[in-house]
Tab-separated table of C-alpha atoms in Angstrom:
chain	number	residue	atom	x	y	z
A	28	UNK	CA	0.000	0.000	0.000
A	29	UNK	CA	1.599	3.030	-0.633
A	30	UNK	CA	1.258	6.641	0.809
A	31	UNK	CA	2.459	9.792	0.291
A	32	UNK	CA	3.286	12.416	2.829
A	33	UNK	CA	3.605	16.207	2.304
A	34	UNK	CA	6.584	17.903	4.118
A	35	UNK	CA	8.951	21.112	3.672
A	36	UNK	CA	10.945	19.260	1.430
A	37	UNK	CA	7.935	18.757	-0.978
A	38	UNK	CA	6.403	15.266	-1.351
A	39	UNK	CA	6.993	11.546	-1.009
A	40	UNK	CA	5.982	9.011	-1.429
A	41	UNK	CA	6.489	5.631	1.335
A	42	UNK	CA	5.362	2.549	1.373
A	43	UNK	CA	3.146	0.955	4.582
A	44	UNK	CA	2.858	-2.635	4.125
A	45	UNK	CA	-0.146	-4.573	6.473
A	46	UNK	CA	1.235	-6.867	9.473
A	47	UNK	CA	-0.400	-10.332	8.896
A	48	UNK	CA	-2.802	-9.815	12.349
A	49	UNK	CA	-3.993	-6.844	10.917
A	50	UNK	CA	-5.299	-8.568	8.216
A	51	UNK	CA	-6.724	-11.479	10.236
A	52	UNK	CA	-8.218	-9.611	12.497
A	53	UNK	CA	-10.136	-7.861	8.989
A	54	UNK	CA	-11.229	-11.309	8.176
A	55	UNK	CA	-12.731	-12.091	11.387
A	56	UNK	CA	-14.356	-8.713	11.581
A	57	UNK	CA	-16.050	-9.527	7.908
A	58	UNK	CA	-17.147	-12.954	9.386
A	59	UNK	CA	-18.542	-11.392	11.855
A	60	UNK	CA	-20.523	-9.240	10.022
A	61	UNK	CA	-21.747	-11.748	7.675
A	62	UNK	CA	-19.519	-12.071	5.016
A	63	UNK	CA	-18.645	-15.716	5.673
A	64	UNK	CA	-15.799	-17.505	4.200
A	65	UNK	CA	-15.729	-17.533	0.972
A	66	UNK	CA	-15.210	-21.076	-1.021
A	67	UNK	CA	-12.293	-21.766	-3.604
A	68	UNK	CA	-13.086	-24.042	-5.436
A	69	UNK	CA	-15.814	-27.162	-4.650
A	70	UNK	CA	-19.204	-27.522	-3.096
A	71	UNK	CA	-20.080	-25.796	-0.256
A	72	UNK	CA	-20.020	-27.393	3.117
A	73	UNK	CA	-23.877	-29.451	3.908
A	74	UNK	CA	-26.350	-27.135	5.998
A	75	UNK	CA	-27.596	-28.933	8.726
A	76	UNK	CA	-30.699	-27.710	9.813
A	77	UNK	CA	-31.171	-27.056	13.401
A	78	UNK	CA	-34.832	-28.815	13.850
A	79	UNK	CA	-32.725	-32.051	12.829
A	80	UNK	CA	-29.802	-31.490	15.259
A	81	UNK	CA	-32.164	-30.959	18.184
A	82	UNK	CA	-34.570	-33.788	17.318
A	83	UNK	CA	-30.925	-36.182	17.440
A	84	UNK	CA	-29.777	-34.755	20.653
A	85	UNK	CA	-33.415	-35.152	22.205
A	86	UNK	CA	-32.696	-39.122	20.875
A	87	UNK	CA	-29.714	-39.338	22.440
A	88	UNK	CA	-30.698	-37.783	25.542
A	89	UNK	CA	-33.859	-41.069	25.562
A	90	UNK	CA	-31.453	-43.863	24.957
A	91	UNK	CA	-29.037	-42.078	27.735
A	92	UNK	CA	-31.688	-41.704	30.272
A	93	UNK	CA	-33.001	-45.360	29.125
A	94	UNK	CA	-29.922	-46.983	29.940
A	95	UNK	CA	-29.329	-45.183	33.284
A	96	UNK	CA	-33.237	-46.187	33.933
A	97	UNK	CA	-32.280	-49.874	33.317
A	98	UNK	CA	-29.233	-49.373	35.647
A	99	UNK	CA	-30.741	-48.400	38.568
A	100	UNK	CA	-34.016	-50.600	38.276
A	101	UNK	CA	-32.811	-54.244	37.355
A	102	UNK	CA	-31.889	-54.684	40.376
A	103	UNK	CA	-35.095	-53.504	42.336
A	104	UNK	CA	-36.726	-55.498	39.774
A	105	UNK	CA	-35.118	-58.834	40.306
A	106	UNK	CA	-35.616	-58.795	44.081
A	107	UNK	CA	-39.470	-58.293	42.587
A	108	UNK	CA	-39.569	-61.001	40.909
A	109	UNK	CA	-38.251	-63.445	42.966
A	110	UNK	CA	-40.471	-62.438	45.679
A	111	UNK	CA	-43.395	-62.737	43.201
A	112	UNK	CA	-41.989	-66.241	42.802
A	113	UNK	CA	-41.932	-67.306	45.927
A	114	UNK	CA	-45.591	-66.299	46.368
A	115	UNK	CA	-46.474	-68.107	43.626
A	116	UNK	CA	-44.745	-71.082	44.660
A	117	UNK	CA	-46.472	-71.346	48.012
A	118	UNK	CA	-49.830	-70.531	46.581
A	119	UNK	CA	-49.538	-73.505	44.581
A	120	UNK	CA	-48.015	-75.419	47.421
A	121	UNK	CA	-51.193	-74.650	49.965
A	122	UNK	CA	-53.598	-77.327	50.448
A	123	UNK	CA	-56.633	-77.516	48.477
A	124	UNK	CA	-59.932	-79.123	48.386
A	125	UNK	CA	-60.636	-81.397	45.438
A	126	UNK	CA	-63.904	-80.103	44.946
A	127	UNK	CA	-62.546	-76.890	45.345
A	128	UNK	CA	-59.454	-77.475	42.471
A	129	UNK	CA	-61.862	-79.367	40.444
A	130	UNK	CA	-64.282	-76.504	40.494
A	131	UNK	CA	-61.255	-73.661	39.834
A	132	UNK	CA	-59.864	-75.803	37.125
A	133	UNK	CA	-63.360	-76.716	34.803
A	134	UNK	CA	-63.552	-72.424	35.115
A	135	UNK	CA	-60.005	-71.916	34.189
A	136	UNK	CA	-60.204	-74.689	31.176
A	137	UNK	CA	-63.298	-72.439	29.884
A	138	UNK	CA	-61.337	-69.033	29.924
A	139	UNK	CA	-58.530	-70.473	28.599
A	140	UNK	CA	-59.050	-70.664	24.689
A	141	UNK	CA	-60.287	-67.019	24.999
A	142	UNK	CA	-57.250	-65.650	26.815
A	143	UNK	CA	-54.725	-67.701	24.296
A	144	UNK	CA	-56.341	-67.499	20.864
A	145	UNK	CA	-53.755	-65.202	19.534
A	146	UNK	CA	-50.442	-63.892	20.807
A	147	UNK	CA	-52.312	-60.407	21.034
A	148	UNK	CA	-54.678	-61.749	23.527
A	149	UNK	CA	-52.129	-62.946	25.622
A	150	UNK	CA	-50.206	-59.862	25.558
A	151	UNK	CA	-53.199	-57.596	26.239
A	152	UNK	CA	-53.836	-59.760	29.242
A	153	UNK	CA	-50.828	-59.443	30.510
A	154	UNK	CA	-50.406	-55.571	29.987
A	155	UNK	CA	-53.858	-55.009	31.784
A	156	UNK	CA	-52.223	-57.130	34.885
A	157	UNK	CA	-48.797	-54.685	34.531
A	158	UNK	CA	-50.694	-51.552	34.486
A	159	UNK	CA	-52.738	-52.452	37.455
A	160	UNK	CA	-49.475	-53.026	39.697
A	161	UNK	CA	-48.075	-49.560	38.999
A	162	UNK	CA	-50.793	-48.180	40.531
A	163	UNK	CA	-49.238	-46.453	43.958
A	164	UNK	CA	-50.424	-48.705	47.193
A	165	UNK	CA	-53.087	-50.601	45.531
A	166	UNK	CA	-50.828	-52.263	42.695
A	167	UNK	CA	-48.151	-54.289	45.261
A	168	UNK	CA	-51.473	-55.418	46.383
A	169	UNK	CA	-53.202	-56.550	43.270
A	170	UNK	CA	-49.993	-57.905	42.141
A	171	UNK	CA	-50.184	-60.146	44.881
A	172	UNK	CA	-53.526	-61.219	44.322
A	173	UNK	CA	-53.032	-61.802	40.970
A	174	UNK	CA	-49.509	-64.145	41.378
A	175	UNK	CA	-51.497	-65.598	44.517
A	176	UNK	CA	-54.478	-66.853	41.891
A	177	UNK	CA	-52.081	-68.093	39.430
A	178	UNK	CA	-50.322	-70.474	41.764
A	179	UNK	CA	-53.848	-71.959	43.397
A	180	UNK	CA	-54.587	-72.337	39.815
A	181	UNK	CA	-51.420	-74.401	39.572
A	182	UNK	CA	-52.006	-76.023	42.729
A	183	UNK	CA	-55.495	-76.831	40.957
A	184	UNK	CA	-54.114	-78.770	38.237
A	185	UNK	CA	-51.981	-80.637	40.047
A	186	UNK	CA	-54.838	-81.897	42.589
A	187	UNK	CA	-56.917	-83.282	39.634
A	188	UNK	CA	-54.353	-84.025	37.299
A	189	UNK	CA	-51.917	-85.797	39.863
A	190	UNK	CA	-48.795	-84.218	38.426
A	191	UNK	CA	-46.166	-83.267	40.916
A	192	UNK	CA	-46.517	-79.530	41.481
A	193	UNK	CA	-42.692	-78.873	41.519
A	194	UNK	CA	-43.275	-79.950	38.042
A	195	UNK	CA	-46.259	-77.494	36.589
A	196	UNK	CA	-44.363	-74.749	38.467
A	197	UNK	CA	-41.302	-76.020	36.702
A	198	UNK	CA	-42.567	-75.846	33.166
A	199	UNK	CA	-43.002	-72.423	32.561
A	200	UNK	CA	-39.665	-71.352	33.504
A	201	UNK	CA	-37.669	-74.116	32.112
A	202	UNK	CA	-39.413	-72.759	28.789
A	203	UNK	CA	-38.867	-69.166	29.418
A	204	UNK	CA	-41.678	-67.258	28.738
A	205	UNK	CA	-42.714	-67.650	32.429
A	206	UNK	CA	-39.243	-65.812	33.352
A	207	UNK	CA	-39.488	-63.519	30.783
A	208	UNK	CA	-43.338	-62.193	32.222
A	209	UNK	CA	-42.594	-62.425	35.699
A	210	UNK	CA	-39.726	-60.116	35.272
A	211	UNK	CA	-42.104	-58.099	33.219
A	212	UNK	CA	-44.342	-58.120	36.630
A	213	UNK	CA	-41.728	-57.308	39.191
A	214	UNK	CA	-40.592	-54.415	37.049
A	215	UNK	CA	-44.428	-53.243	37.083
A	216	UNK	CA	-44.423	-53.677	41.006
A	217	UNK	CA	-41.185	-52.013	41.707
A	218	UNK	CA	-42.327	-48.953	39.918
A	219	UNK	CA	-45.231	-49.052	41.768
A	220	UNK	CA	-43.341	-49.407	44.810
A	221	UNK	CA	-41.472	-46.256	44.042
A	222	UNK	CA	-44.177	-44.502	42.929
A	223	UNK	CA	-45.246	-45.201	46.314
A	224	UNK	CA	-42.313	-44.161	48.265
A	225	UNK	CA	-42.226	-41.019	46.173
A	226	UNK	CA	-45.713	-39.831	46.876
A	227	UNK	CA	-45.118	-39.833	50.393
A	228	UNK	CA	-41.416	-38.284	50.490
A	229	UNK	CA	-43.510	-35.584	47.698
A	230	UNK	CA	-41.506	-36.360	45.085
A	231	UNK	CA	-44.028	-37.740	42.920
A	232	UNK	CA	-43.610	-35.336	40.261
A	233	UNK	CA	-39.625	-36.789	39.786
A	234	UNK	CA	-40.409	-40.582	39.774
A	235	UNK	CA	-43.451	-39.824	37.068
A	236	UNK	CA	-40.747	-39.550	34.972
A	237	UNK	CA	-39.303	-42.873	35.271
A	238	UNK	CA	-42.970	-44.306	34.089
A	239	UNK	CA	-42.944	-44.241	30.100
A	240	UNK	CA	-39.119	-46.355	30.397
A	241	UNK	CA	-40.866	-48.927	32.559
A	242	UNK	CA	-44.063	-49.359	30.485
A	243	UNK	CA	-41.760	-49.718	27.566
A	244	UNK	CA	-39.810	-52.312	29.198
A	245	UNK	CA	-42.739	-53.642	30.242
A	246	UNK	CA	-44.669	-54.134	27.168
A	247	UNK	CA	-41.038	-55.893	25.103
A	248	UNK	CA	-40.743	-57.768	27.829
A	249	UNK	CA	-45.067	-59.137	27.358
A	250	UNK	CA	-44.597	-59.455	23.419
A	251	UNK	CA	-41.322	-61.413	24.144
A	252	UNK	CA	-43.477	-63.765	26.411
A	253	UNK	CA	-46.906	-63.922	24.802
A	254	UNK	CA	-45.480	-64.990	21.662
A	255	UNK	CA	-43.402	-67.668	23.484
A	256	UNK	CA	-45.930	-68.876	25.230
A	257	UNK	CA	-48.254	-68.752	22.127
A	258	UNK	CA	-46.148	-70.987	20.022
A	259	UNK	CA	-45.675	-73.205	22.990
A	260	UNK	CA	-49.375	-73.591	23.236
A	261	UNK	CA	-49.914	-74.558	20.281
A	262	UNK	CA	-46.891	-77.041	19.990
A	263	UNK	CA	-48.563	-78.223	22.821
A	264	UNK	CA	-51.824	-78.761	21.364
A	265	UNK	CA	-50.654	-80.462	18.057
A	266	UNK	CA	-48.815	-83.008	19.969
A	267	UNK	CA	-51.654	-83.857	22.271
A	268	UNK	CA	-54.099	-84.500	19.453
């Protein structure tokens, strides 16, 4: 760049040359302004839009929080589920009348084609059993009632059928699907039990949050099962006839 400066001796000219942070510091000013790089040569870089990028970190925020759900609730929902079992084994263990098993199992044999027609009908079943234990003081309850009913109908069978009992309570976890929706069960009670615990330290608000991961665990943990059990039922029912 040159210059030229007036004096007594007349006029010159000089030449001013541009340090290299001036002319950075130019650049960054234009950026700044809205200029933006400019290109040489090639495509410009993608625009990403910023609905997108928000709608990915809100994704990654679910799976994070999903995990750290699973984390701190397998546990909880283990100690659930074996105590689920262990009611279910000693309703099925408890004495029962013959009349009285002979009675529980003609009613059960007449339900039975109507609960297990299709895989869908299992599932809803089970759901409507899941979503009843979350409820906050009355679900531990119901859940027990529920297990409780399913073992005397166990006992049942094994009173008119004269199979060992160890054996019918045997059979659906040796095939899985009987794991698979008891675990599905004690994760149900344990969030009711915390929904519980919650409401009374009034904190209810904080735990709510916790409910969508559970029903979704909840209801892969059911399809797993009822479509297990379905095909097991009907293998079943084609070797018997």
């Amino acid at each position: 760049m040159r210059r030229t400066v007036s004096g007594p001796g007349g006029s010159s000219t000089k030449t001013q040359r541009r340090s290299p942070s001036t002319s950075v510091s130019e650049h960054a000013r234009s950026l700044s302004a809205g200029a933006g790089p400019r290109h040489l040569g090639g495509p410009p870089p993608p625009i990403i839009h910023q609905p997108y990028i928000h709608r990915v970190l809100r994704l990654g925020r679910m799976l994070q929080g999903f995990k750290s759900f699973l984390l701190r609730r397998f546990l909880a929902a283990l100690v659930a589920t074996a105590l689920l079992i262990g009611l279910l084994a000693a309703a099925a263990l408890a004495p029962m009348p013959f009349v009285d098993a002979e009675a529980l199992v003609n009613q059960f044999e007449e339900m039975l084609p109507r609960l297990t027609e299709t895989p869908v009908m299992i599932f809803l079943n089970n759901l409507a059993a899941s979503l009843l234990m979350m409820i906050p003081v009355l679900g531990m309850a119901l859940a027990g009632l529920i297990v409780y009913n399913t073992g005397a109908v166990i006992g049942a069978f094994s009173a008119v059928s004269n199979v060992p009992v160890a054996l019918l309570l045997l059979i659906p976890f040796i095939t899985v699907y009987g794991f698979i929706e008891m675990l599905a069960y004690g994760f149900a009670v344990s969030q009711g039990f915390f929904l519980t615990t919650s409401a009374f330290k009034k904190q209810l608000r904080k735990e709510v949050r916790s409910l969508p991961y559970t029903v979704a665990v909840v209801v892969l943990l059911l399809l797993a099962g009822a479509v297990l059990e379905w095909i097991l039922i009907r293998l079943g029912s084609a070797l018997m006839t």
